[in-house]
Amino acid sequence: MVRGYLPVINTLAKGLDIRLGHRVTKITRHYIGVKVTVEGGKTFVADAVVVAVPLGVLKARTIKFEPRLPDWKEAAIDDLGVGIENKIIMHFDKVFWPNVEFLGVVSDTSYGCSYFLNLHKATGHCVLVYMPAGQLARDIEKMSDEAAANFAFTQLKKILPDASSPIQYLVSHWGTDANSLGSYSYDTVGKSHDLYERLRIPVDNLFFAGEATSMSYPGSVHGAFSTGLMAAEDCRMRVLERYGELDLFQPVMGEETPISVPFLISRL
């Protein structure tokens, strides 16, 4: 993704009524509809809702469901794991590394193992991305951005002693970001792989999407996208069953009034 995901997001968002800065706190479902409450107390009413928040947010219970989700759904949320892999992006004034895709950091413990992704090979920009994961990523998130960048550069110097200092850096914090609380889902030891499917199964007029609901492609953007399409279609069919043929391509959100629209909830 040479230009990043923003062009994809902008293309998919054309013509949609998207409300930024609305962090959901409660979802109340009824037989005839769903009420969504956001920070500040504002509420929206819809016939059905697609919940596409990251698994870390669901696990943290920062969104209250009324009535609570069934035991089997909560068990799927609890039993799936959430991993962390952060990015420390370093921009240099020149290329001093070999023309390979990855530069690996080998350690005598799993804690110290990581790697650098060479963006110059794909984009032509003098950029390396340090990719710490697991407990190492959690510990790095406790550092300042400057300290995290210095740590990454120290790791790079172990591979390439003559490395020049970065002129810019950017650090992600997926584990502590309130809108994500993790990077992606993973299978926990001893648990069934069908937890992904259980997380995807609708509950009444709540439909679930996201990478953590993909049986085939968990932990991936295409997994999240494909489950979003499935949830949207299930949601559309739910509305059609109730109202028959409608023009669902001109959605209207209702604030405190029962308006018939599928409504996408996203933490971003």
PDB file of C-alpha atoms in Angstrom:
ATOM      1  CA  MET A   1       0.000   0.000   0.000  1.00  0.00           C
ATOM      2  CA  VAL A   2       2.382   2.674  -1.289  1.00  0.00           C
ATOM      3  CA  ARG A   3       0.014   5.528  -0.412  1.00  0.00           C
ATOM      4  CA  GLY A   4      -1.352   3.853   2.705  1.00  0.00           C
ATOM      5  CA  TYR A   5      -4.968   2.877   3.301  1.00  0.00           C
ATOM      6  CA  LEU A   6      -6.386   6.413   3.234  1.00  0.00           C
ATOM      7  CA  PRO A   7      -7.252   6.369  -0.505  1.00  0.00           C
ATOM      8  CA  VAL A   8      -9.134   3.094   0.043  1.00  0.00           C
ATOM      9  CA  ILE A   9     -11.010   4.514   3.034  1.00  0.00           C
ATOM     10  CA  ASN A  10     -11.880   7.733   1.195  1.00  0.00           C
ATOM     11  CA  THR A  11     -13.206   5.777  -1.784  1.00  0.00           C
ATOM     12  CA  LEU A  12     -15.366   3.491   0.374  1.00  0.00           C
ATOM     13  CA  ALA A  13     -16.647   6.478   2.377  1.00  0.00           C
ATOM     14  CA  LYS A  14     -18.013   8.424  -0.606  1.00  0.00           C
ATOM     15  CA  GLY A  15     -21.685   9.215  -0.201  1.00  0.00           C
ATOM     16  CA  LEU A  16     -21.921   7.917   3.367  1.00  0.00           C
ATOM     17  CA  ASP A  17     -23.115   9.843   6.420  1.00  0.00           C
ATOM     18  CA  ILE A  18     -20.161   9.327   8.763  1.00  0.00           C
ATOM     19  CA  ARG A  19     -20.096  10.951  12.213  1.00  0.00           C
ATOM     20  CA  LEU A  20     -16.587  11.308  13.603  1.00  0.00           C
ATOM     21  CA  GLY A  21     -15.919  11.912  17.298  1.00  0.00           C
ATOM     22  CA  HIS A  22     -18.861   9.775  18.460  1.00  0.00           C
ATOM     23  CA  ARG A  23     -17.472   7.146  20.839  1.00  0.00           C
ATOM     24  CA  VAL A  24     -20.170   4.596  21.593  1.00  0.00           C
ATOM     25  CA  THR A  25     -20.847   3.809  25.255  1.00  0.00           C
ATOM     26  CA  LYS A  26     -24.040   1.732  25.153  1.00  0.00           C
ATOM     27  CA  ILE A  27     -26.080  -0.320  22.681  1.00  0.00           C
ATOM     28  CA  THR A  28     -29.648  -1.112  23.704  1.00  0.00           C
ATOM     29  CA  ARG A  29     -31.510  -3.572  21.513  1.00  0.00           C
ATOM     30  CA  HIS A  30     -35.237  -4.094  21.270  1.00  0.00           C
ATOM     31  CA  TYR A  31     -37.335  -6.265  19.001  1.00  0.00           C
ATOM     32  CA  ILE A  32     -38.287  -3.241  16.907  1.00  0.00           C
ATOM     33  CA  GLY A  33     -34.920  -1.495  16.846  1.00  0.00           C
ATOM     34  CA  VAL A  34     -31.625  -0.547  18.443  1.00  0.00           C
ATOM     35  CA  LYS A  35     -30.642   2.565  20.376  1.00  0.00           C
ATOM     36  CA  VAL A  36     -26.994   3.609  20.340  1.00  0.00           C
ATOM     37  CA  THR A  37     -25.697   5.976  23.031  1.00  0.00           C
ATOM     38  CA  VAL A  38     -22.449   7.914  22.601  1.00  0.00           C
ATOM     39  CA  GLU A  39     -20.284   9.903  24.998  1.00  0.00           C
ATOM     40  CA  GLY A  40     -22.144  13.043  26.036  1.00  0.00           C
ATOM     41  CA  GLY A  41     -25.487  11.241  26.119  1.00  0.00           C
ATOM     42  CA  LYS A  42     -26.597  11.697  22.503  1.00  0.00           C
ATOM     43  CA  THR A  43     -28.521   8.706  21.167  1.00  0.00           C
ATOM     44  CA  PHE A  44     -29.276   7.306  17.710  1.00  0.00           C
ATOM     45  CA  VAL A  45     -32.043   4.870  16.815  1.00  0.00           C
ATOM     46  CA  ALA A  46     -31.947   2.334  13.962  1.00  0.00           C
ATOM     47  CA  ASP A  47     -33.582  -0.914  12.908  1.00  0.00           C
ATOM     48  CA  ALA A  48     -30.287  -2.823  13.057  1.00  0.00           C
ATOM     49  CA  VAL A  49     -26.657  -2.176  13.909  1.00  0.00           C
ATOM     50  CA  VAL A  50     -23.340  -3.469  12.596  1.00  0.00           C
ATOM     51  CA  VAL A  51     -20.771  -3.612  15.394  1.00  0.00           C
ATOM     52  CA  ALA A  52     -17.301  -3.424  13.833  1.00  0.00           C
ATOM     53  CA  VAL A  53     -15.222  -2.319  16.798  1.00  0.00           C
ATOM     54  CA  PRO A  54     -11.835  -3.970  17.469  1.00  0.00           C
ATOM     55  CA  LEU A  55     -11.797  -7.071  19.642  1.00  0.00           C
ATOM     56  CA  GLY A  56      -9.739  -5.262  22.292  1.00  0.00           C
ATOM     57  CA  VAL A  57     -12.568  -2.781  22.803  1.00  0.00           C
ATOM     58  CA  LEU A  58     -15.132  -5.572  23.116  1.00  0.00           C
ATOM     59  CA  LYS A  59     -12.931  -7.383  25.636  1.00  0.00           C
ATOM     60  CA  ALA A  60     -12.559  -4.208  27.711  1.00  0.00           C
ATOM     61  CA  ARG A  61     -16.375  -3.926  27.979  1.00  0.00           C
ATOM     62  CA  THR A  62     -16.174  -0.194  27.266  1.00  0.00           C
ATOM     63  CA  ILE A  63     -19.431  -0.576  25.326  1.00  0.00           C
ATOM     64  CA  LYS A  64     -22.324  -1.723  27.498  1.00  0.00           C
ATOM     65  CA  PHE A  65     -24.867  -3.991  25.813  1.00  0.00           C
ATOM     66  CA  GLU A  66     -28.454  -3.968  27.125  1.00  0.00           C
ATOM     67  CA  PRO A  67     -29.599  -6.635  27.494  1.00  0.00           C
ATOM     68  CA  ARG A  68     -26.176  -8.201  27.877  1.00  0.00           C
ATOM     69  CA  LEU A  69     -24.862 -10.380  25.105  1.00  0.00           C
ATOM     70  CA  PRO A  70     -25.534 -14.141  25.376  1.00  0.00           C
ATOM     71  CA  ASP A  71     -23.025 -16.233  27.309  1.00  0.00           C
ATOM     72  CA  TRP A  72     -21.730 -17.910  24.129  1.00  0.00           C
ATOM     73  CA  LYS A  73     -21.006 -14.514  22.569  1.00  0.00           C
ATOM     74  CA  GLU A  74     -19.227 -13.190  25.655  1.00  0.00           C
ATOM     75  CA  ALA A  75     -17.217 -16.418  25.841  1.00  0.00           C
ATOM     76  CA  ALA A  76     -16.049 -15.927  22.247  1.00  0.00           C
ATOM     77  CA  ILE A  77     -14.971 -12.370  23.093  1.00  0.00           C
ATOM     78  CA  ASP A  78     -13.133 -13.543  26.219  1.00  0.00           C
ATOM     79  CA  ASP A  79     -11.461 -16.628  24.710  1.00  0.00           C
ATOM     80  CA  LEU A  80      -9.998 -15.004  21.598  1.00  0.00           C
ATOM     81  CA  GLY A  81      -6.652 -13.336  22.178  1.00  0.00           C
ATOM     82  CA  VAL A  82      -5.586  -9.817  21.202  1.00  0.00           C
ATOM     83  CA  GLY A  83      -2.021  -9.353  20.020  1.00  0.00           C
ATOM     84  CA  ILE A  84       0.078  -6.216  19.766  1.00  0.00           C
ATOM     85  CA  GLU A  85       2.511  -5.355  17.019  1.00  0.00           C
ATOM     86  CA  ASN A  86       3.503  -1.720  16.905  1.00  0.00           C
ATOM     87  CA  LYS A  87       5.327   0.295  14.275  1.00  0.00           C
ATOM     88  CA  ILE A  88       8.211   2.658  14.874  1.00  0.00           C
ATOM     89  CA  ILE A  89       8.686   4.368  11.529  1.00  0.00           C
ATOM     90  CA  MET A  90      12.068   5.974  10.898  1.00  0.00           C
ATOM     91  CA  HIS A  91      12.828   8.272   7.966  1.00  0.00           C
ATOM     92  CA  PHE A  92      16.480   8.652   6.975  1.00  0.00           C
ATOM     93  CA  ASP A  93      18.266  11.068   4.678  1.00  0.00           C
ATOM     94  CA  LYS A  94      19.833   8.231   2.671  1.00  0.00           C
ATOM     95  CA  VAL A  95      19.696   4.454   2.217  1.00  0.00           C
ATOM     96  CA  PHE A  96      22.453   2.557   4.023  1.00  0.00           C
ATOM     97  CA  TRP A  97      20.797  -0.875   4.231  1.00  0.00           C
ATOM     98  CA  PRO A  98      20.674  -3.789   1.743  1.00  0.00           C
ATOM     99  CA  ASN A  99      17.864  -4.086  -0.805  1.00  0.00           C
ATOM    100  CA  VAL A 100      15.887  -6.718   1.094  1.00  0.00           C
ATOM    101  CA  GLU A 101      12.315  -6.735   2.387  1.00  0.00           C
ATOM    102  CA  PHE A 102      13.146  -7.479   6.021  1.00  0.00           C
ATOM    103  CA  LEU A 103      16.054  -7.011   8.413  1.00  0.00           C
ATOM    104  CA  GLY A 104      15.720  -9.424  11.328  1.00  0.00           C
ATOM    105  CA  VAL A 105      16.798  -8.875  14.923  1.00  0.00           C
ATOM    106  CA  VAL A 106      17.830 -12.216  16.464  1.00  0.00           C
ATOM    107  CA  SER A 107      17.980 -12.501  20.241  1.00  0.00           C
ATOM    108  CA  ASP A 108      18.649 -15.194  22.822  1.00  0.00           C
ATOM    109  CA  THR A 109      15.102 -14.609  24.134  1.00  0.00           C
ATOM    110  CA  SER A 110      11.792 -14.254  22.316  1.00  0.00           C
ATOM    111  CA  TYR A 111      11.365 -10.925  24.102  1.00  0.00           C
ATOM    112  CA  GLY A 112      14.146  -9.319  22.084  1.00  0.00           C
ATOM    113  CA  CYS A 113      13.274 -10.685  18.641  1.00  0.00           C
ATOM    114  CA  SER A 114      11.811  -8.292  16.090  1.00  0.00           C
ATOM    115  CA  TYR A 115      12.432  -7.028  12.585  1.00  0.00           C
ATOM    116  CA  PHE A 116      12.617  -3.985  10.323  1.00  0.00           C
ATOM    117  CA  LEU A 117      10.432  -3.621   7.235  1.00  0.00           C
ATOM    118  CA  ASN A 118      12.206  -1.918   4.329  1.00  0.00           C
ATOM    119  CA  LEU A 119       9.750   0.512   2.734  1.00  0.00           C
ATOM    120  CA  HIS A 120      12.369   1.786   0.310  1.00  0.00           C
ATOM    121  CA  LYS A 121      12.075  -1.440  -1.683  1.00  0.00           C
ATOM    122  CA  ALA A 122       8.378  -0.799  -2.358  1.00  0.00           C
ATOM    123  CA  THR A 123       8.017   2.990  -2.210  1.00  0.00           C
ATOM    124  CA  GLY A 124      11.414   4.504  -2.988  1.00  0.00           C
ATOM    125  CA  HIS A 125      11.360   6.433   0.291  1.00  0.00           C
ATOM    126  CA  CYS A 126      14.248   6.113   2.764  1.00  0.00           C
ATOM    127  CA  VAL A 127      12.110   4.538   5.478  1.00  0.00           C
ATOM    128  CA  LEU A 128      12.537   1.565   7.792  1.00  0.00           C
ATOM    129  CA  VAL A 129       9.748   0.360  10.078  1.00  0.00           C
ATOM    130  CA  TYR A 130      10.655  -1.388  13.328  1.00  0.00           C
ATOM    131  CA  MET A 131       7.966  -3.976  14.222  1.00  0.00           C
ATOM    132  CA  PRO A 132       8.092  -5.052  17.888  1.00  0.00           C
ATOM    133  CA  ALA A 133       5.396  -7.457  19.051  1.00  0.00           C
ATOM    134  CA  GLY A 134       4.127  -9.138  22.202  1.00  0.00           C
ATOM    135  CA  GLN A 135       5.474  -8.088  25.589  1.00  0.00           C
ATOM    136  CA  LEU A 136       8.262  -6.120  23.936  1.00  0.00           C
ATOM    137  CA  ALA A 137       5.660  -3.967  22.184  1.00  0.00           C
ATOM    138  CA  ARG A 138       3.765  -3.472  25.450  1.00  0.00           C
ATOM    139  CA  ASP A 139       6.909  -2.327  27.238  1.00  0.00           C
ATOM    140  CA  ILE A 140       7.883   0.027  24.430  1.00  0.00           C
ATOM    141  CA  GLU A 141       4.445   1.652  24.675  1.00  0.00           C
ATOM    142  CA  LYS A 142       5.394   2.743  28.196  1.00  0.00           C
ATOM    143  CA  MET A 143       8.221   4.837  26.745  1.00  0.00           C
ATOM    144  CA  SER A 144       8.013   8.295  25.253  1.00  0.00           C
ATOM    145  CA  ASP A 145       8.000   8.408  21.461  1.00  0.00           C
ATOM    146  CA  GLU A 146      11.553   9.728  21.495  1.00  0.00           C
ATOM    147  CA  ALA A 147      12.744   6.897  23.754  1.00  0.00           C
ATOM    148  CA  ALA A 148      10.921   4.339  21.589  1.00  0.00           C
ATOM    149  CA  ALA A 149      12.592   5.684  18.439  1.00  0.00           C
ATOM    150  CA  ASN A 150      15.979   5.606  20.180  1.00  0.00           C
ATOM    151  CA  PHE A 151      15.376   1.996  21.199  1.00  0.00           C
ATOM    152  CA  ALA A 152      14.519   1.039  17.626  1.00  0.00           C
ATOM    153  CA  PHE A 153      17.613   2.807  16.330  1.00  0.00           C
ATOM    154  CA  THR A 154      19.746   0.968  18.898  1.00  0.00           C
ATOM    155  CA  GLN A 155      18.380  -2.321  17.542  1.00  0.00           C
ATOM    156  CA  LEU A 156      19.187  -1.209  14.019  1.00  0.00           C
ATOM    157  CA  LYS A 157      22.763  -0.349  15.014  1.00  0.00           C
ATOM    158  CA  LYS A 158      23.201  -3.950  16.172  1.00  0.00           C
ATOM    159  CA  ILE A 159      22.581  -5.051  12.583  1.00  0.00           C
ATOM    160  CA  LEU A 160      24.185  -2.109  10.773  1.00  0.00           C
ATOM    161  CA  PRO A 161      26.794  -0.432  13.006  1.00  0.00           C
ATOM    162  CA  ASP A 162      27.293   2.434  10.535  1.00  0.00           C
ATOM    163  CA  ALA A 163      23.608   3.382  10.432  1.00  0.00           C
ATOM    164  CA  SER A 164      22.907   7.122  10.327  1.00  0.00           C
ATOM    165  CA  SER A 165      20.381   8.667  12.719  1.00  0.00           C
ATOM    166  CA  PRO A 166      16.790   9.139  11.524  1.00  0.00           C
ATOM    167  CA  ILE A 167      15.649  12.625  10.576  1.00  0.00           C
ATOM    168  CA  GLN A 168      11.996  11.859  11.459  1.00  0.00           C
ATOM    169  CA  TYR A 169      10.093   9.166  13.336  1.00  0.00           C
ATOM    170  CA  LEU A 170       6.526   8.129  14.056  1.00  0.00           C
ATOM    171  CA  VAL A 171       5.406   5.686  16.772  1.00  0.00           C
ATOM    172  CA  SER A 172       2.134   3.732  17.049  1.00  0.00           C
ATOM    173  CA  HIS A 173       0.452   2.812  20.347  1.00  0.00           C
ATOM    174  CA  TRP A 174      -2.126   0.180  19.390  1.00  0.00           C
ATOM    175  CA  GLY A 175      -2.160  -1.483  22.804  1.00  0.00           C
ATOM    176  CA  THR A 176      -3.055   1.641  24.772  1.00  0.00           C
ATOM    177  CA  ASP A 177      -5.125   3.456  22.142  1.00  0.00           C
ATOM    178  CA  ALA A 178      -8.660   3.593  23.578  1.00  0.00           C
ATOM    179  CA  ASN A 179     -10.075   3.065  20.089  1.00  0.00           C
ATOM    180  CA  SER A 180      -8.243  -0.218  19.494  1.00  0.00           C
ATOM    181  CA  LEU A 181      -6.681  -1.706  22.683  1.00  0.00           C
ATOM    182  CA  GLY A 182      -4.659  -4.109  20.571  1.00  0.00           C
ATOM    183  CA  SER A 183      -3.562  -4.787  16.995  1.00  0.00           C
ATOM    184  CA  TYR A 184      -5.307  -8.001  15.907  1.00  0.00           C
ATOM    185  CA  SER A 185      -6.887 -11.219  17.154  1.00  0.00           C
ATOM    186  CA  TYR A 186      -5.188 -14.586  17.533  1.00  0.00           C
ATOM    187  CA  ASP A 187      -6.025 -18.151  18.541  1.00  0.00           C
ATOM    188  CA  THR A 188      -5.331 -18.789  22.207  1.00  0.00           C
ATOM    189  CA  VAL A 189      -3.825 -22.113  23.252  1.00  0.00           C
ATOM    190  CA  GLY A 190      -6.399 -24.842  23.819  1.00  0.00           C
ATOM    191  CA  LYS A 191      -9.351 -22.887  22.411  1.00  0.00           C
ATOM    192  CA  SER A 192     -11.420 -23.734  19.345  1.00  0.00           C
ATOM    193  CA  HIS A 193     -10.798 -21.994  16.024  1.00  0.00           C
ATOM    194  CA  ASP A 194     -14.568 -21.588  15.592  1.00  0.00           C
ATOM    195  CA  LEU A 195     -14.491 -18.713  18.096  1.00  0.00           C
ATOM    196  CA  TYR A 196     -14.115 -16.383  15.092  1.00  0.00           C
ATOM    197  CA  GLU A 197     -17.363 -17.670  13.633  1.00  0.00           C
ATOM    198  CA  ARG A 198     -19.139 -17.437  16.985  1.00  0.00           C
ATOM    199  CA  LEU A 199     -18.067 -13.824  17.271  1.00  0.00           C
ATOM    200  CA  ARG A 200     -19.519 -13.157  13.796  1.00  0.00           C
ATOM    201  CA  ILE A 201     -22.965 -14.749  14.414  1.00  0.00           C
ATOM    202  CA  PRO A 202     -25.659 -12.049  14.820  1.00  0.00           C
ATOM    203  CA  VAL A 203     -27.545 -11.502  18.057  1.00  0.00           C
ATOM    204  CA  ASP A 204     -31.108 -10.434  17.243  1.00  0.00           C
ATOM    205  CA  ASN A 205     -30.654  -7.205  15.250  1.00  0.00           C
ATOM    206  CA  LEU A 206     -26.958  -6.794  16.113  1.00  0.00           C
ATOM    207  CA  PHE A 207     -24.527  -7.858  13.401  1.00  0.00           C
ATOM    208  CA  PHE A 208     -20.799  -8.259  13.976  1.00  0.00           C
ATOM    209  CA  ALA A 209     -17.869  -7.620  11.639  1.00  0.00           C
ATOM    210  CA  GLY A 210     -14.110  -7.106  11.779  1.00  0.00           C
ATOM    211  CA  GLU A 211     -10.956  -9.163  11.439  1.00  0.00           C
ATOM    212  CA  ALA A 212     -11.757 -11.040  14.671  1.00  0.00           C
ATOM    213  CA  THR A 213     -14.931 -12.406  13.041  1.00  0.00           C
ATOM    214  CA  SER A 214     -13.169 -13.849   9.981  1.00  0.00           C
ATOM    215  CA  MET A 215     -12.679 -17.623   9.989  1.00  0.00           C
ATOM    216  CA  SER A 216     -10.443 -17.585   6.915  1.00  0.00           C
ATOM    217  CA  TYR A 217      -8.479 -14.338   7.257  1.00  0.00           C
ATOM    218  CA  PRO A 218      -8.267 -13.226  10.903  1.00  0.00           C
ATOM    219  CA  GLY A 219      -5.791 -10.490  11.684  1.00  0.00           C
ATOM    220  CA  SER A 220      -6.008  -9.003   8.192  1.00  0.00           C
ATOM    221  CA  VAL A 221      -7.589  -6.048   6.438  1.00  0.00           C
ATOM    222  CA  HIS A 222      -9.168  -8.254   3.772  1.00  0.00           C
ATOM    223  CA  GLY A 223     -10.667 -10.384   6.554  1.00  0.00           C
ATOM    224  CA  ALA A 224     -12.219  -7.303   8.126  1.00  0.00           C
ATOM    225  CA  PHE A 225     -13.482  -6.060   4.754  1.00  0.00           C
ATOM    226  CA  SER A 226     -15.084  -9.370   3.759  1.00  0.00           C
ATOM    227  CA  THR A 227     -16.883  -9.756   7.089  1.00  0.00           C
ATOM    228  CA  GLY A 228     -18.082  -6.178   6.771  1.00  0.00           C
ATOM    229  CA  LEU A 229     -19.697  -7.060   3.451  1.00  0.00           C
ATOM    230  CA  MET A 230     -21.362 -10.112   5.011  1.00  0.00           C
ATOM    231  CA  ALA A 231     -22.648  -8.155   7.997  1.00  0.00           C
ATOM    232  CA  ALA A 232     -23.961  -5.376   5.762  1.00  0.00           C
ATOM    233  CA  GLU A 233     -25.834  -7.889   3.619  1.00  0.00           C
ATOM    234  CA  ASP A 234     -27.286  -9.626   6.692  1.00  0.00           C
ATOM    235  CA  CYS A 235     -28.324  -6.233   8.036  1.00  0.00           C
ATOM    236  CA  ARG A 236     -29.906  -5.284   4.703  1.00  0.00           C
ATOM    237  CA  MET A 237     -31.874  -8.520   4.613  1.00  0.00           C
ATOM    238  CA  ARG A 238     -33.103  -7.907   8.140  1.00  0.00           C
ATOM    239  CA  VAL A 239     -34.505  -4.518   7.115  1.00  0.00           C
ATOM    240  CA  LEU A 240     -36.017  -5.922   3.915  1.00  0.00           C
ATOM    241  CA  GLU A 241     -37.772  -8.685   5.861  1.00  0.00           C
ATOM    242  CA  ARG A 242     -39.435  -6.043   7.976  1.00  0.00           C
ATOM    243  CA  TYR A 243     -40.214  -3.343   5.430  1.00  0.00           C
ATOM    244  CA  GLY A 244     -39.935  -4.921   1.998  1.00  0.00           C
ATOM    245  CA  GLU A 245     -38.189  -3.183  -0.880  1.00  0.00           C
ATOM    246  CA  LEU A 246     -36.574   0.077   0.265  1.00  0.00           C
ATOM    247  CA  ASP A 247     -33.967   2.400  -1.149  1.00  0.00           C
ATOM    248  CA  LEU A 248     -31.218   1.579   1.336  1.00  0.00           C
ATOM    249  CA  PHE A 249     -28.627   3.598  -0.524  1.00  0.00           C
ATOM    250  CA  GLN A 250     -29.911   6.862   0.905  1.00  0.00           C
ATOM    251  CA  PRO A 251     -29.592   6.204   4.670  1.00  0.00           C
ATOM    252  CA  VAL A 252     -30.805   8.669   7.253  1.00  0.00           C
ATOM    253  CA  MET A 253     -29.756   8.470  10.886  1.00  0.00           C
ATOM    254  CA  GLY A 254     -32.291   9.301  13.516  1.00  0.00           C
ATOM    255  CA  GLU A 255     -31.456  11.043  16.755  1.00  0.00           C
ATOM    256  CA  GLU A 256     -33.934   9.993  19.450  1.00  0.00           C
ATOM    257  CA  THR A 257     -36.530   9.123  16.773  1.00  0.00           C
ATOM    258  CA  PRO A 258     -37.256   5.650  15.348  1.00  0.00           C
ATOM    259  CA  ILE A 259     -35.923   5.848  11.802  1.00  0.00           C
ATOM    260  CA  SER A 260     -35.390   2.739   9.717  1.00  0.00           C
ATOM    261  CA  VAL A 261     -31.749   2.554   8.678  1.00  0.00           C
ATOM    262  CA  PRO A 262     -28.814   0.187   9.035  1.00  0.00           C
ATOM    263  CA  PHE A 263     -26.196   2.011  11.111  1.00  0.00           C
ATOM    264  CA  LEU A 264     -22.482   1.257  11.196  1.00  0.00           C
ATOM    265  CA  ILE A 265     -20.673   1.655  14.497  1.00  0.00           C
ATOM    266  CA  SER A 266     -16.935   2.165  14.319  1.00  0.00           C
ATOM    267  CA  ARG A 267     -14.474   3.345  16.960  1.00  0.00           C
ATOM    268  CA  LEU A 268     -12.451   5.228  14.350  1.00  0.00           C
TER     269      LEU A 268
END
